[in-house]
Amino acid sequence: DSSLLIIKSAYPNLSERITKAKLEFKEALKQLEEILRQRLINEEKENKEFESRIKKEEDSLFREYEKYLIKARSKDFVLWQWSWSYGNQYSSSADIWLKVLNPYKKKIKYISFAIRAYNDVDDLIKENITGKVEITLKGIGPIEYGSNAEYSFENAFFSFFIAKMEIKQIKIQYFDGTIKIINNPVAFGNK
């Protein structure tokens, strides 16, 4: 107890100081909590504003893409790009690559391409194996509305004399069994 008396005499008002320090500490803690709460509120507000801007941009992009699909649908633009090439200078067959878009509001099950080849003087060429002037290549879906699909067909047309090729027809079969035919399709993004 004598040591307690010594401390009390050395530090008068110690109890008051401790109480005051505790109150100051509690007040500082409250202020810190309020600062953190305000910061959290501001961050949440900024996040909501950011999410709102992103949603508006996504909605705008979606509306633009929907307009694009409507235009593609009205003009039967299905064939996005396509190309053909010989594998190398000694190849006797052409490889064909196609990219398509489904602008229709039905899911595509199959998509077929009727293709012809021509020589340097624009005469139709017969395919060497089948003897036909037109081959049909078939792509398998599903291709959802607004989606793209790509197809590669190696050794698709056997002939040494191909100067150019054209797609004469695209036949689309939907999952509901209906069929759409597009004659002389235009590739709207061809390389």
Coordinates of N, CA, C and O in Angstrom, one line a residue, residues 142 177 182:
P142 N -24.8 -27.0 -82.1 CA -25.8 -25.9 -82.2 C -25.2 -24.6 -82.4 O -24.1 -24.3 -81.9
G177 N -36.9 -28.3 -86.8 CA -37.1 -29.1 -88.1 C -37.3 -28.2 -89.3 O -37.3 -28.7 -90.4
I182 N -30.6 -20.1 -98.5 CA -30.1 -18.8 -98.9 C -29.3 -19.1 -100.2 O -28.3 -19.8 -100.2

